[in-house]
Tab-separated table of C-alpha atoms and ligand atoms in Angstrom:
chain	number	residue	atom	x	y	z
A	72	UNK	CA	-61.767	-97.684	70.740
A	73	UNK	CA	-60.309	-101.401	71.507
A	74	UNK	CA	-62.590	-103.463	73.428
A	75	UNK	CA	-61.065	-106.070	75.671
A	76	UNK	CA	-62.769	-108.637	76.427
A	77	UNK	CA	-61.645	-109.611	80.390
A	78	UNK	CA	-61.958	-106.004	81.751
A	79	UNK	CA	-59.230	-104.066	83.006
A	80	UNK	CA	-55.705	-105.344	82.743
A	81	UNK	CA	-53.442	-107.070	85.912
A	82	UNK	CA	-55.885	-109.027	88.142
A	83	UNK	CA	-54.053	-112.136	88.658
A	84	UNK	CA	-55.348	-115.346	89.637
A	85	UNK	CA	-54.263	-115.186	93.021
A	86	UNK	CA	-55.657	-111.187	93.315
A	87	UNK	CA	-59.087	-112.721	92.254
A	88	UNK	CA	-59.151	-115.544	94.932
A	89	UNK	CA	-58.093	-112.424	97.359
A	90	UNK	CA	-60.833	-110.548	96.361
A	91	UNK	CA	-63.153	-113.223	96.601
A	92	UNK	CA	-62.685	-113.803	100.025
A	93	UNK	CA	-63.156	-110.111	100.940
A	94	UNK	CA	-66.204	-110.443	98.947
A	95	UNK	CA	-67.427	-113.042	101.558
A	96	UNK	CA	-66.400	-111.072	104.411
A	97	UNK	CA	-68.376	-107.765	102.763
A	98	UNK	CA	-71.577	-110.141	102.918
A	99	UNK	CA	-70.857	-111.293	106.193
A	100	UNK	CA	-70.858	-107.475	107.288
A	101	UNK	CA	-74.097	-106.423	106.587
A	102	UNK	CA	-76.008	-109.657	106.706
A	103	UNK	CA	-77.884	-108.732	109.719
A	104	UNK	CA	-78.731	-105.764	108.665
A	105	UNK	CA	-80.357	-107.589	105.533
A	106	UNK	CA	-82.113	-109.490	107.632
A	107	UNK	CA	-83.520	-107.295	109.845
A	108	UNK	CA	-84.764	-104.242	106.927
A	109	UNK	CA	-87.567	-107.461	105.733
A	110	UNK	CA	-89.119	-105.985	109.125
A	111	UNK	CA	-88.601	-102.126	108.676
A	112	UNK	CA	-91.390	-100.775	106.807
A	113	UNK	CA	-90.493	-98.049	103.646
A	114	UNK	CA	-93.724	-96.011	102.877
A	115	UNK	CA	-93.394	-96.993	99.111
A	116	UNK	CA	-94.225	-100.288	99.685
A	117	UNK	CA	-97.174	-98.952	101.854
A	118	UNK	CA	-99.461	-97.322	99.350
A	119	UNK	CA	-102.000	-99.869	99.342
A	120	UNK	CA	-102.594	-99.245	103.713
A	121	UNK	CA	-102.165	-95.729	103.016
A	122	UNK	CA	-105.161	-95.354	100.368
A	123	UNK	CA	-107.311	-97.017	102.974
A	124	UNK	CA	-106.571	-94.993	105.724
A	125	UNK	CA	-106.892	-92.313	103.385
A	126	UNK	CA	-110.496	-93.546	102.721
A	127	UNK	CA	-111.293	-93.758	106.201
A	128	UNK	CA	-110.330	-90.114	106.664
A	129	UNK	CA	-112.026	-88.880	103.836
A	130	UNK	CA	-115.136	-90.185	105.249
A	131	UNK	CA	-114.743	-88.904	108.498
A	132	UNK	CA	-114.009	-85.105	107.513
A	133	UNK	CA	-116.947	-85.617	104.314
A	134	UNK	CA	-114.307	-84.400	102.092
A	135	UNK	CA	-113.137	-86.191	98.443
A	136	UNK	CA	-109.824	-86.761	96.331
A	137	UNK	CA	-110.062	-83.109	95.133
A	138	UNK	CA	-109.732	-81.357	98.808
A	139	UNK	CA	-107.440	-84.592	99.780
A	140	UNK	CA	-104.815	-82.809	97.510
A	141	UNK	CA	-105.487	-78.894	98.158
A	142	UNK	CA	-102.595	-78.218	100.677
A	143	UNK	CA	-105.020	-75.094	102.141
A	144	UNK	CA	-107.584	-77.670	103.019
A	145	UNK	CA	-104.887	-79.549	104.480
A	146	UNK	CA	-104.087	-76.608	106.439
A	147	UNK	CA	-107.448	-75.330	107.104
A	148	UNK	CA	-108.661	-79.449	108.330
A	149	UNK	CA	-105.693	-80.254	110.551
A	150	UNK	CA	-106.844	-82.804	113.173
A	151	UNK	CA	-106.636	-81.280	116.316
A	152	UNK	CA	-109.515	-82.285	118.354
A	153	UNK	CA	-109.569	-85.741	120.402
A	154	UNK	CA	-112.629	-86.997	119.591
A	155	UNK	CA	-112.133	-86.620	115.247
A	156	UNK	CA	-108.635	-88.267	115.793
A	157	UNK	CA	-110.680	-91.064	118.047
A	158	UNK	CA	-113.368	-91.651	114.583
A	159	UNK	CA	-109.742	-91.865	112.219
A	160	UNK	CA	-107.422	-94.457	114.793
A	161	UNK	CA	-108.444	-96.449	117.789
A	162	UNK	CA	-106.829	-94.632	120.885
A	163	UNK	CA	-105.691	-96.727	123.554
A	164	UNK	CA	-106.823	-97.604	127.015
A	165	UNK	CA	-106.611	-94.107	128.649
A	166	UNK	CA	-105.378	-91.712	125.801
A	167	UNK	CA	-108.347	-90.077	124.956
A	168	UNK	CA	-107.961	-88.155	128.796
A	169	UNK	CA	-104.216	-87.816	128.641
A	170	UNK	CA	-104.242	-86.256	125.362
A	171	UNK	CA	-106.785	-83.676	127.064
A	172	UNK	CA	-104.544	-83.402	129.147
A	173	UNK	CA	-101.410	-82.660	127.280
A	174	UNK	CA	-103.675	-80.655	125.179
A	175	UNK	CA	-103.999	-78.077	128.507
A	176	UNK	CA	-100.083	-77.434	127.984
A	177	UNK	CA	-98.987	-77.369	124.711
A	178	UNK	CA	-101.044	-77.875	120.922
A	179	UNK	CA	-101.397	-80.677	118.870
A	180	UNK	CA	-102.257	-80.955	115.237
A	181	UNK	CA	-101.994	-83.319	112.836
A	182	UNK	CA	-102.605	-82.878	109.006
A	183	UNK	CA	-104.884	-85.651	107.598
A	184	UNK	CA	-102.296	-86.657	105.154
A	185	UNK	CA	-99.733	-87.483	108.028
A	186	UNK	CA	-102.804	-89.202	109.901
A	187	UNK	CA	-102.954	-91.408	107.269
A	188	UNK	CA	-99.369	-92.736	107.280
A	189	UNK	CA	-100.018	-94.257	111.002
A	190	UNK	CA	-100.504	-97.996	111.142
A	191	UNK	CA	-104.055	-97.695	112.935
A	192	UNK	CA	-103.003	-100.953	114.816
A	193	UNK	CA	-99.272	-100.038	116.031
A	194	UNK	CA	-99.575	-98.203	119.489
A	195	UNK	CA	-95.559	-97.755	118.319
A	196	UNK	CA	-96.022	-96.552	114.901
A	197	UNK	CA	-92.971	-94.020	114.667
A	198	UNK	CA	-95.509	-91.771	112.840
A	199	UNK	CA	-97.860	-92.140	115.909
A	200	UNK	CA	-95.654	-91.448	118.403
A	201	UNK	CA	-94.237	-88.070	116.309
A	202	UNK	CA	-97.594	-86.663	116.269
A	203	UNK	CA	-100.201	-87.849	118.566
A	204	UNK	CA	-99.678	-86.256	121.995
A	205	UNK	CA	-98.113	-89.032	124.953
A	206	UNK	CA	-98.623	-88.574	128.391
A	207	UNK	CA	-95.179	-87.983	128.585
A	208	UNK	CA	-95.147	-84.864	127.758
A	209	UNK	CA	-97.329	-83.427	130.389
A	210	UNK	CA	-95.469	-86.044	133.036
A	211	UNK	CA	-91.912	-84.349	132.347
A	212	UNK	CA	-92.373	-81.387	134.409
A	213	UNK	CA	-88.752	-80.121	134.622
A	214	UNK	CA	-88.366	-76.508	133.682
A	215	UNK	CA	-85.321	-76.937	130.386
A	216	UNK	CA	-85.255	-74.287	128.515
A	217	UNK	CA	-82.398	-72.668	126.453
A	218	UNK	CA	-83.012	-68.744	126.941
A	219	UNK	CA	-79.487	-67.597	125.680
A	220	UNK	CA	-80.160	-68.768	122.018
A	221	UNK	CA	-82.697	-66.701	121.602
A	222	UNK	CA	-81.824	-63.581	123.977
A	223	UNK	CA	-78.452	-63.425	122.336
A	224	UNK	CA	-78.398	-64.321	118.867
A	225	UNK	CA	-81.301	-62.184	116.921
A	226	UNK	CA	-79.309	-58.870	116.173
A	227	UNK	CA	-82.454	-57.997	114.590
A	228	UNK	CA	-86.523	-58.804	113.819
A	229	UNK	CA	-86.656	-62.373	112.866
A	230	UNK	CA	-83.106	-62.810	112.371
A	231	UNK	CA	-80.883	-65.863	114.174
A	232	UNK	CA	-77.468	-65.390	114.100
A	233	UNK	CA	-74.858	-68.316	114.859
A	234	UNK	CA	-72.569	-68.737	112.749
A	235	UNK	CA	-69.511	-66.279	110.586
A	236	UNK	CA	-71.647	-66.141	107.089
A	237	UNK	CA	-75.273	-67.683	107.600
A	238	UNK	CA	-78.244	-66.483	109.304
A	239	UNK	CA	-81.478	-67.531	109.847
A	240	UNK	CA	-84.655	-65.488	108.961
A	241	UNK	CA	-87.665	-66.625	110.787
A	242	UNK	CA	-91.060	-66.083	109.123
A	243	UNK	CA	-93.609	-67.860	110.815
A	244	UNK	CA	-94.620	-70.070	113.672
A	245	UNK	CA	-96.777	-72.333	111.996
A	246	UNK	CA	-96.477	-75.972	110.982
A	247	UNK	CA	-98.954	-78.381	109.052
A	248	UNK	CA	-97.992	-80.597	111.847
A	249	UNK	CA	-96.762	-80.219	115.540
A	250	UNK	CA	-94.217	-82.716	115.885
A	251	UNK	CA	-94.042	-84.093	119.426
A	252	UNK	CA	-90.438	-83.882	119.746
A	253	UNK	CA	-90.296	-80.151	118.360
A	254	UNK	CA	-87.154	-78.142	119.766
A	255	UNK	CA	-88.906	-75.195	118.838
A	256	UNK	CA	-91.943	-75.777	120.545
A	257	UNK	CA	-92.005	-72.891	122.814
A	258	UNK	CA	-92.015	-71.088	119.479
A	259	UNK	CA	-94.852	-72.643	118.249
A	260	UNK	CA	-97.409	-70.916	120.662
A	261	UNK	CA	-100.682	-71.025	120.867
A	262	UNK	CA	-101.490	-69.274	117.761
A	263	UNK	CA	-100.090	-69.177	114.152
A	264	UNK	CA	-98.550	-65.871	113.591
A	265	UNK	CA	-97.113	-64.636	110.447
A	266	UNK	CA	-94.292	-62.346	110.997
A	267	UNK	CA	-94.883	-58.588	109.495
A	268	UNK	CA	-93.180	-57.480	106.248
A	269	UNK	CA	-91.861	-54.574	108.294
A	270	UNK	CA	-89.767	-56.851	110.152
A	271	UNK	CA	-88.416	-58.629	107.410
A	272	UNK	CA	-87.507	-55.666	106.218
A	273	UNK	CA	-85.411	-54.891	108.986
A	274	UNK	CA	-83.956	-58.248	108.818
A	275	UNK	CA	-82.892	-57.793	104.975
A	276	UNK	CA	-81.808	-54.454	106.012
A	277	UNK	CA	-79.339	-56.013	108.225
A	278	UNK	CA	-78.552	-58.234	105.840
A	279	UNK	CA	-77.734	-55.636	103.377
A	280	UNK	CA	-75.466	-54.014	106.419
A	281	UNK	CA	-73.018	-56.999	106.459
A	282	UNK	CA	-71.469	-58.326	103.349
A	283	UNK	CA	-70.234	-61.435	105.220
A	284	UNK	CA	-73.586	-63.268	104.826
A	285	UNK	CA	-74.026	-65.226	102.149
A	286	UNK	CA	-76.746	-67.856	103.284
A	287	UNK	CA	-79.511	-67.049	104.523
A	288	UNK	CA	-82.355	-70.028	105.513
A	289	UNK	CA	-85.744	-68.901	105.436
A	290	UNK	CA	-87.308	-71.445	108.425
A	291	UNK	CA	-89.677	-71.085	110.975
A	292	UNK	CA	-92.151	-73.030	112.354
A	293	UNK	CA	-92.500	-74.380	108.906
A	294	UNK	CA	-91.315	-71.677	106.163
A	295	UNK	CA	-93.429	-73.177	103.549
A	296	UNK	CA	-96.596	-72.384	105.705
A	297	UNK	CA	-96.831	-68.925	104.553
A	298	UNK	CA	-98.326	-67.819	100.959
A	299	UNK	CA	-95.869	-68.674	97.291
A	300	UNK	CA	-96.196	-64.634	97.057
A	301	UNK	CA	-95.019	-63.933	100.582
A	302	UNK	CA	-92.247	-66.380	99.983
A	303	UNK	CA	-91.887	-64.793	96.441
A	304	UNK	CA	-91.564	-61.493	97.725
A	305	UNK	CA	-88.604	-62.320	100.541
A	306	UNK	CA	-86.599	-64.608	98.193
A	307	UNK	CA	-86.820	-61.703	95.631
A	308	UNK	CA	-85.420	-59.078	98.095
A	309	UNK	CA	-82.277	-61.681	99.009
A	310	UNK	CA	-81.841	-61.770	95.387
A	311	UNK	CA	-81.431	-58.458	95.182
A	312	UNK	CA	-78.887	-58.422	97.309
A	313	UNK	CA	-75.413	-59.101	95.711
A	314	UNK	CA	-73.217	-60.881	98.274
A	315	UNK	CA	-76.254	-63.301	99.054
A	316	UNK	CA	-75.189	-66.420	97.103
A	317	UNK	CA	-77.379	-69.236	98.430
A	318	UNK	CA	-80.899	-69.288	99.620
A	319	UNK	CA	-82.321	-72.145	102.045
A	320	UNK	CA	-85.490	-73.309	103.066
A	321	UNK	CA	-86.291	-74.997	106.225
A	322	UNK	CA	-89.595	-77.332	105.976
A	323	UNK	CA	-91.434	-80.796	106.877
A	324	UNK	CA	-93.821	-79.872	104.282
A	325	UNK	CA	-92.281	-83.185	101.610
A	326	UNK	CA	-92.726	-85.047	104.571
A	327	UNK	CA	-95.891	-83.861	106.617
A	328	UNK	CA	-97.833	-82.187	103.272
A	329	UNK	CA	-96.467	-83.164	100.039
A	330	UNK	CA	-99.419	-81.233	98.235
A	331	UNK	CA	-98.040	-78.318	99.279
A	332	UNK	CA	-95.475	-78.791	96.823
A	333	UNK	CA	-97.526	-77.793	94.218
A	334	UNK	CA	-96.275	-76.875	90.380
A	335	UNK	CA	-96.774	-73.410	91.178
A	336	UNK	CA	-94.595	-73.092	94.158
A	337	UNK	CA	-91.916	-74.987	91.855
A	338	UNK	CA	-91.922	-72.530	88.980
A	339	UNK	CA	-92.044	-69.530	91.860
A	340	UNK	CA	-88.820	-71.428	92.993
A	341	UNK	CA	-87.108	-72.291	90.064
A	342	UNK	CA	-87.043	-68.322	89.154
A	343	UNK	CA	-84.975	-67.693	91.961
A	344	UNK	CA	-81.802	-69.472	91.320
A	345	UNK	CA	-79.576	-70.479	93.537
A	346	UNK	CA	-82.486	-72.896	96.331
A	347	UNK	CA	-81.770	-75.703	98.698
A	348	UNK	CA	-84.403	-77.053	100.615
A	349	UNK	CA	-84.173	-79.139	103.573
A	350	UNK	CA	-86.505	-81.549	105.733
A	351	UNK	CA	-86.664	-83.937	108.296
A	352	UNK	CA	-87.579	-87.704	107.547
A	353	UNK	CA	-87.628	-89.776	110.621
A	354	UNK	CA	-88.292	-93.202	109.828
A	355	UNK	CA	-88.525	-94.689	106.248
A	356	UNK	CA	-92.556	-94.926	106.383
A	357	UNK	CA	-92.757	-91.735	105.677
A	358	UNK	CA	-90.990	-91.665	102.538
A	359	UNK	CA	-94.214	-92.421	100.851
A	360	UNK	CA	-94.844	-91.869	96.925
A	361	UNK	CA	-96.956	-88.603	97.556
A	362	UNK	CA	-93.203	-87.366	98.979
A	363	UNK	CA	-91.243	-89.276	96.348
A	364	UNK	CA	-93.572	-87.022	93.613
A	365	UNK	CA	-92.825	-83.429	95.961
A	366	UNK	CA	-89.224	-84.273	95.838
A	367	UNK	CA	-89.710	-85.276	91.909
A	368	UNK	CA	-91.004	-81.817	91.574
A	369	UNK	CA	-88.703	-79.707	93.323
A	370	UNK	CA	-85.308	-81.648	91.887
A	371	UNK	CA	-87.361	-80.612	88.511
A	372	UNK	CA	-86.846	-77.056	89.261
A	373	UNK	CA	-83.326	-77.178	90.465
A	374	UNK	CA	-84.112	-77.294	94.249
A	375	UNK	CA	-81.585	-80.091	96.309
A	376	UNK	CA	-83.329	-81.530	98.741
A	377	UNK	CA	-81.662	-82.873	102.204
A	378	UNK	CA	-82.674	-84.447	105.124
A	379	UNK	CA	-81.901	-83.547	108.429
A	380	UNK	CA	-83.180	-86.472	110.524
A	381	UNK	CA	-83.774	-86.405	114.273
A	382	UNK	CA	-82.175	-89.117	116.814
A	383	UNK	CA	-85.530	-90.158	118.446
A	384	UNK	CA	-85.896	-93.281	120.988
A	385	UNK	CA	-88.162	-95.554	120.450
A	386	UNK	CA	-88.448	-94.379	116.216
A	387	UNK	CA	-85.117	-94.374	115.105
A	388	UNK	CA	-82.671	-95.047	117.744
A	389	UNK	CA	-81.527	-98.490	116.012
A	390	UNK	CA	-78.882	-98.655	113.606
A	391	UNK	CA	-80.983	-100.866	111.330
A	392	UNK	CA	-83.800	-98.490	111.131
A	393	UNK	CA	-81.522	-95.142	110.490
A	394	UNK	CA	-79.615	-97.046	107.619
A	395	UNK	CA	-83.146	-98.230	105.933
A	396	UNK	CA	-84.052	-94.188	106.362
A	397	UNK	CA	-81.128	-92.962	104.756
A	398	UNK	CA	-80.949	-95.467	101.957
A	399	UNK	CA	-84.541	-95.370	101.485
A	400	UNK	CA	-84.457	-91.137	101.582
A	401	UNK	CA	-81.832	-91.760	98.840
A	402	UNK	CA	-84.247	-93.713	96.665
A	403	UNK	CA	-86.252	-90.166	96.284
A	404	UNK	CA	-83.173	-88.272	95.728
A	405	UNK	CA	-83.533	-87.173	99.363
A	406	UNK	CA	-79.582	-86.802	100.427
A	407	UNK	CA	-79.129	-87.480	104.089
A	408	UNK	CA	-77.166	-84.185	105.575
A	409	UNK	CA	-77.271	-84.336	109.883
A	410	UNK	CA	-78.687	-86.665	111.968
A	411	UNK	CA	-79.805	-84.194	115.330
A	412	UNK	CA	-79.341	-85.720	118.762
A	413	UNK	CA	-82.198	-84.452	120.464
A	414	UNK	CA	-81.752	-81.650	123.058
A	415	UNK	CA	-82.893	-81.466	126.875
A	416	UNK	CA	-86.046	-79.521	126.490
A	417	UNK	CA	-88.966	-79.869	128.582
A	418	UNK	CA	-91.786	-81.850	127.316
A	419	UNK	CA	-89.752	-83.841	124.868
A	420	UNK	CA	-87.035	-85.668	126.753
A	421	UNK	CA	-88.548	-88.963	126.643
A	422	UNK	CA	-87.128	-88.898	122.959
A	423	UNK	CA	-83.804	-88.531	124.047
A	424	UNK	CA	-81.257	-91.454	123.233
A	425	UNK	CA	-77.745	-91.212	124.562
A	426	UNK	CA	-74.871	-89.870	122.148
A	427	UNK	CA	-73.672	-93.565	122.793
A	428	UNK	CA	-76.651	-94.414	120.227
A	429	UNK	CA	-75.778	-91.982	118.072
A	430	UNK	CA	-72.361	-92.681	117.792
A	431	UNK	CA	-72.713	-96.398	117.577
A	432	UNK	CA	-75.213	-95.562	114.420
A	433	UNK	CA	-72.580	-93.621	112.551
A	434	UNK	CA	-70.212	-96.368	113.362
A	435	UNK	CA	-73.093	-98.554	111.557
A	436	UNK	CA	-73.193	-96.449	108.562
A	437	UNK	CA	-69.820	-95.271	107.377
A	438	UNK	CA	-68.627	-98.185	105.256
A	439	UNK	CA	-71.138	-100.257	105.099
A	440	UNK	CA	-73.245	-98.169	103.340
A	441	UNK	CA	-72.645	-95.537	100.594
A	442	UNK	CA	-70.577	-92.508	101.544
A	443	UNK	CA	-73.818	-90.394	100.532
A	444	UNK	CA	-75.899	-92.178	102.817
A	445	UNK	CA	-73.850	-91.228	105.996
A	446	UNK	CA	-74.903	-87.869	107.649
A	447	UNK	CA	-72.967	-85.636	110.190
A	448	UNK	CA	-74.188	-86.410	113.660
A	449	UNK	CA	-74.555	-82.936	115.411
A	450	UNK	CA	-74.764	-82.597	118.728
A	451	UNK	CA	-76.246	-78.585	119.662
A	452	UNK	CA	-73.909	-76.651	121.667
A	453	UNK	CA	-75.462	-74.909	124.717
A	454	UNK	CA	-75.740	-71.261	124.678
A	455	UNK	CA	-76.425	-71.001	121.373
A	456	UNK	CA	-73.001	-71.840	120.338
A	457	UNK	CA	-73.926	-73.782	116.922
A	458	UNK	CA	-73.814	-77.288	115.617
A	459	UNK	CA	-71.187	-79.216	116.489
A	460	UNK	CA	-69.919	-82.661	114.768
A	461	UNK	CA	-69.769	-85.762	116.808
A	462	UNK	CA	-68.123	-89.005	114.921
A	463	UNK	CA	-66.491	-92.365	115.950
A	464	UNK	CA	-62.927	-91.903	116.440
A	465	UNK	CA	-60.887	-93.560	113.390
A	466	UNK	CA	-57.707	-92.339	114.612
A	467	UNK	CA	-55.762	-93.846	117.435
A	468	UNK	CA	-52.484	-92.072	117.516
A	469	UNK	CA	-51.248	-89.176	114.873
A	470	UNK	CA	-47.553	-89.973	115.601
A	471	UNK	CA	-46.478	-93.562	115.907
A	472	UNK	CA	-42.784	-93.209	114.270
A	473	UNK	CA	-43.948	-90.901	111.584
A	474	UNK	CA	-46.882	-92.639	110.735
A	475	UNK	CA	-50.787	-92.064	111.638
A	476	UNK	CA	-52.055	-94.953	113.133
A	477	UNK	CA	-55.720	-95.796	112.451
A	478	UNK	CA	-58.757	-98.500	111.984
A	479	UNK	CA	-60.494	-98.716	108.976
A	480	UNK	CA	-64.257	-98.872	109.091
A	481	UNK	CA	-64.104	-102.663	109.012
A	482	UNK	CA	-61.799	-102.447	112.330
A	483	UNK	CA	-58.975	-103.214	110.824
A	484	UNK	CA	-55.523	-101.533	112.420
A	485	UNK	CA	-53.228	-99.921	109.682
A	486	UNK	CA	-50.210	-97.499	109.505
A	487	UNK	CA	-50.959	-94.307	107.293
A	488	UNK	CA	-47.674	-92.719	105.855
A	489	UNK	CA	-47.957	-89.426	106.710
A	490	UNK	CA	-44.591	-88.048	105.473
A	491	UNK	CA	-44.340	-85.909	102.230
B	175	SF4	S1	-92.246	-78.983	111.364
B	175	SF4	FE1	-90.344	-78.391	112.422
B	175	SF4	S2	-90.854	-76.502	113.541
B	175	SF4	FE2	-92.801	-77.510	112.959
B	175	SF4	S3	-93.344	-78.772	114.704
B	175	SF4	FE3	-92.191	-80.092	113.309
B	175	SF4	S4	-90.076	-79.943	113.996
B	175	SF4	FE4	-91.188	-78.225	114.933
């Protein structure tokens, strides 16, 4: 093979000097956006507040390194009391009654590992405000529910149905954490329940009964919340059925309880072909190294991992902060699928930011970031009628004497040939 010396042939003086002063212009784009990510926080740069909050905790619950990474004591120590939360973070003036409160209406519960990621000092630390309960919640009194997508689209036990060749089983309510701006949080309960194999039967039996499906999500609640043999035993029966050719699973465990991706969940995994995995970072300090190892682990044995983020005000409602979370989610090999705008749901509304937000975030991200750091921005249709993709508008006019007229990302106007 020749080498040459200058790189690739036909750059001409003048195409350099051209290219130069794009270059400048390229800078020029994202410069604030350089600026401003000194200030936004990723949890790998973190680990050093972490361990000491960490420290803290351990002291609290009497516990050591060795329970710190059991997920089941995790699980079984899951802050949910006001007064063991008060010993782990300073609670502002007032919050120790409106938590009660809140408490009275819907539960809280916070695994210690996810305690640990809050800045004990930040009454706005985005991890704060997605787990410990605001007064908000028990202000918004407004009955919003959603009762069609559940009363018409289960066909049968445990099974959601939206979509031509997908379905959803559901196999338990229970999370390692109760995110405050849960959609599903009328799911959630009162009390974890772990749905019977006799109805997963019937779901797999209805499965079996229509050859259309070929993806089926296993999600809950938190799917990863129920035992690697349960698990085991459902991904086994999908395999066994032939016209099933993906499997997903829906979990915040990488984000809420990395331990719980554990070696032995991975090789349980790994036999069963054909997994994705998705989860829900929210802001880049929680993309910590405890996740960075889960994800490790899971890539190991073949599982893609995505992220399907949540549009929350006051966490990630800034276009700075949502590019630093989906470049920094990239850095773990975390790729960035849907960004959710939040729905109208009682209890959680004071999360909501306006699909103007949303839309001027995507507008943010496509172009001056990589391609695989842009997500689909998914707005919920009502009813239960499915995701559905909202985007900035590149096209102005599809016929302007044969010829698509457009604007690129950088908003410049252009003619696209559109003949053959
Ligand atoms: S992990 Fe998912 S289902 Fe569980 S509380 Fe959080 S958002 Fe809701």
């Amino acid at each position: 093979m020749e080498i040459i010396k200058e790189g690739p042939k036909g750059v001409t003086e003048e195409g350099r000097k051209v290219a130069t002063d794009r270059c400048v212009e390229y800078k020029e784009a994202i410069q604030d956006y350089i600026d401003a990510k000194k200030n936004i926080p990723c949890g790998l740069d973190l680990n050093g507040q972490y361990e000491s909050n960490k420290t803290r905790i351990l002291s609290v619950l009497k516990a050591g390194e060795h329970e710190w990474n059991d997920w089941k004591w995790q699980v079984r120590n899951q802050i949910r009391d006001v007064a063991t939360l008060a010993k782990i973070i300073p609670l502002f003036k007032d919050e120790f009654d409106q938590i009660k409160k809140v408490e009275k209406e819907v539960r809280w519960g916070i695994s210690p590992y996810y305690v640990s990621l809050i800045d004990p000092d930040d009454p706005f630390c985005p991890v704060r405000m997605q787990s410990v309960p605001s007064i908000q919640e028990a202000l918004d009194s407004s009955i919003v529910t959603e009762p069609e997508t559940i009363l018409y689209n289960s066909p049968a036990p445990c099974i959601t149905r939206l979509y031509p060749d997908r379905l959803i089983i559901n196999v338990t309510n229970a999370c390692s954490m109760f995110c405050r701006h849960c959609l599903r949080r009328r799911d959630i309960g009162s009390e974890n329940v772990l749905y019977a194999r006799e109805s997963i039967k019937e779901a797999i039996a209805y499965i079996k009964q229509n050859t259309e499906i070929r993806d089926v999500l296993l999600t809950g609640g938190d799917a990863l919340m129920v035992s690697d043999e349960y698990l085991d035993w459902i991904l086994s029966e999908l395999d066994g059925i032939d016209h099933i050719e993906i499997k997903r699973i829906g979990t915040r465990t990488p984000v809420v309880l990395p331990m719980r991706i554990t070696d032995e969940l991975c090789e349980m995994l790994e036999k069963h072909g054909t997994v994705y995995l998705n989860t829900q970072f929210n802001h880049s300090r929680e993309v910590t190294e405890a996740s960075a190892k889960a994800v490790e682990k899971l890539t190991k044995a073949g599982v893609q991992v995505g992220n399907q983020t949540v549009l929350l005000k006051g966490i990630n409602d800034n276009k700075h902060v949502m590019k630093k979370l989906m470049q920094d989610s990239l850095k773990i090999r975390v790729r960035p699928y849907y960004i959710f705008h939040c729905k109208k749901l009682e209890g959680i509304r004071h999360f909501r930011a306006h699909i103007e937000d949303g839309l001027n975030i995507m507008e943010y991200l496509r172009g001056y970031t990589s391609g695989m750091a842009v997500p689909t921005y998914i707005i919920t249709a009502p009813a239960g009628r499915g995701k559905t993709p909202v985007n900035p508008n590149y096209i102005l006019n599809t016929n302007v004497d044969g010829q698509v007229l457009f604007r690129t990302w950088g908003g410049h106007v252009m003619k696209y040939d559109n003949e053959r």
